């Protein structure tokens, strides 16, 4: 694995670390990535992220910095902001959050006082840890109350958001903020309905579109604007940029409060190399082929869900509208756990994560489900046919695992070889551009 001048430089300077990166590059190249929150950033995004911009302190915002020498950094940050605003159709964008969780932290700090109440979906049913988990800042310094999904098999909306419960929780607790947007929810979010409920109780509506940002940008999921007062997201999931966060709003006063809360509230110097890479990714997302990519993301997720259903697995809520699905493994066999499935599939080169299903009786380190997503496989060029093959491989490995170690070992080896062969025919964007490894 040889190749780019940058990696040659690293190999000469630090062979030990270069070797580890090369191994990881080979792992990504030769395995099927089904983790719904992951993707493969483009060579252009990687180039910006690996640039000289990492050398600069640029605390503050364009035109108002605490350090000299920021002339190009002002232009870079302004470009990234402008592209974000164009992409999501909003008035203000803060491109500095180091991550999605830090974007949320800044928004909490800008819109609430410590101890204030906010409403969200609980983590175990698809929420995010920054939406009120006990150990997280959000659950430590604020008071989360949770709405629910429908948990009634006979209900047509089974395992979808229960908007009556959203309303009831808000009426009862009068939260300062109402959060929507999730980490493991396969269905369309009705932002207008959330806003209606938020208005009834005078709450701010915060939409965290970390998972679906790429779909939203491409018009393949309804936009949270103009309904949400504040929108937060990551930039590295379906949006396919560098790891990072982004905060947007149409409200000038909220924008001011958010900017102050992010810096100096929760962060110091911005990661200017990452902000430049965000700008590159937003530029890519503004191009017509990004819409085609996102349409294929949804078609691929639906093809995978349909094929798994055909193999006897239960997909929660009966399917997916977006890039991800939750597979209830107990539909196939009551003894299957997410923990075993994740480990068995990894031996076959299929990378997933265990995830609770709604109302899961098992604890989070075991779970009854797997969360599967299509953004990364779609980036490497897989279409419905490849997704259908993946479903068959998943069933082969899990069926073998149920029989015992001997059968599992054999099936995992066979599938691993077939996975390698398929991956070799669909090289990753960076392998083709030889920008790493
Ligand atoms: C992934 C995610 C985040 C946090 O992103 P990090 O960059 O990992 O901090 C926040 N909210 C939701 C809904 C997410 O899925």
PDB file of C-alpha atoms in Angstrom, residues 158-159 186-187 301-310 312-321 324-329 331-332 357-358 370 372:
ATOM      1  CA  UNK A 158     -46.282   1.251  16.147  1.00  0.00           C
ATOM      2  CA  UNK A 159     -42.681   2.294  16.933  1.00  0.00           C
ATOM      3  CA  UNK A 186     -36.010   5.253  10.479  1.00  0.00           C
ATOM      4  CA  UNK A 187     -39.050   7.397   9.735  1.00  0.00           C
ATOM      5  CA  UNK A 301     -31.679   1.237   2.737  1.00  0.00           C
ATOM      6  CA  UNK A 302     -35.107   0.154   1.538  1.00  0.00           C
ATOM      7  CA  UNK A 303     -33.629  -2.671  -0.539  1.00  0.00           C
ATOM      8  CA  UNK A 304     -31.640  -3.928   2.460  1.00  0.00           C
ATOM      9  CA  UNK A 305     -34.702  -3.713   4.723  1.00  0.00           C
ATOM     10  CA  UNK A 306     -36.883  -5.564   2.218  1.00  0.00           C
ATOM     11  CA  UNK A 307     -34.314  -8.316   1.697  1.00  0.00           C
ATOM     12  CA  UNK A 308     -33.817  -8.807   5.447  1.00  0.00           C
ATOM     13  CA  UNK A 309     -37.584  -8.989   5.893  1.00  0.00           C
ATOM     14  CA  UNK A 310     -37.563 -11.710   3.251  1.00  0.00           C
ATOM     15  CA  UNK A 312     -37.364 -13.512   8.362  1.00  0.00           C
ATOM     16  CA  UNK A 313     -36.019 -10.495  10.255  1.00  0.00           C
ATOM     17  CA  UNK A 314     -38.360  -7.866  11.673  1.00  0.00           C
ATOM     18  CA  UNK A 315     -37.547  -4.277  10.740  1.00  0.00           C
ATOM     19  CA  UNK A 316     -38.888  -1.964  13.437  1.00  0.00           C
ATOM     20  CA  UNK A 317     -41.822   0.191  12.317  1.00  0.00           C
ATOM     21  CA  UNK A 318     -42.047  -2.099   9.295  1.00  0.00           C
ATOM     22  CA  UNK A 319     -39.333  -0.465   7.185  1.00  0.00           C
ATOM     23  CA  UNK A 320     -37.518   2.801   6.568  1.00  0.00           C
ATOM     24  CA  UNK A 321     -38.043   6.203   4.962  1.00  0.00           C
ATOM     25  CA  UNK A 324     -31.163   3.588   8.348  1.00  0.00           C
ATOM     26  CA  UNK A 325     -33.155   0.743   9.825  1.00  0.00           C
ATOM     27  CA  UNK A 326     -33.372  -1.079  13.113  1.00  0.00           C
ATOM     28  CA  UNK A 327     -33.381  -4.836  12.771  1.00  0.00           C
ATOM     29  CA  UNK A 328     -35.176  -6.664  15.569  1.00  0.00           C
ATOM     30  CA  UNK A 329     -33.158  -9.889  15.575  1.00  0.00           C
ATOM     31  CA  UNK A 331     -38.014 -11.749  14.925  1.00  0.00           C
ATOM     32  CA  UNK A 332     -35.629 -14.273  13.342  1.00  0.00           C
ATOM     33  CA  UNK A 357     -35.048  -1.666  19.567  1.00  0.00           C
ATOM     34  CA  UNK A 358     -37.993   0.349  20.925  1.00  0.00           C
ATOM     35  CA  UNK A 370     -28.783  -4.020  14.984  1.00  0.00           C
ATOM     36  CA  UNK A 372     -27.871  -0.660   9.767  1.00  0.00           C
TER      37      UNK A 372
END
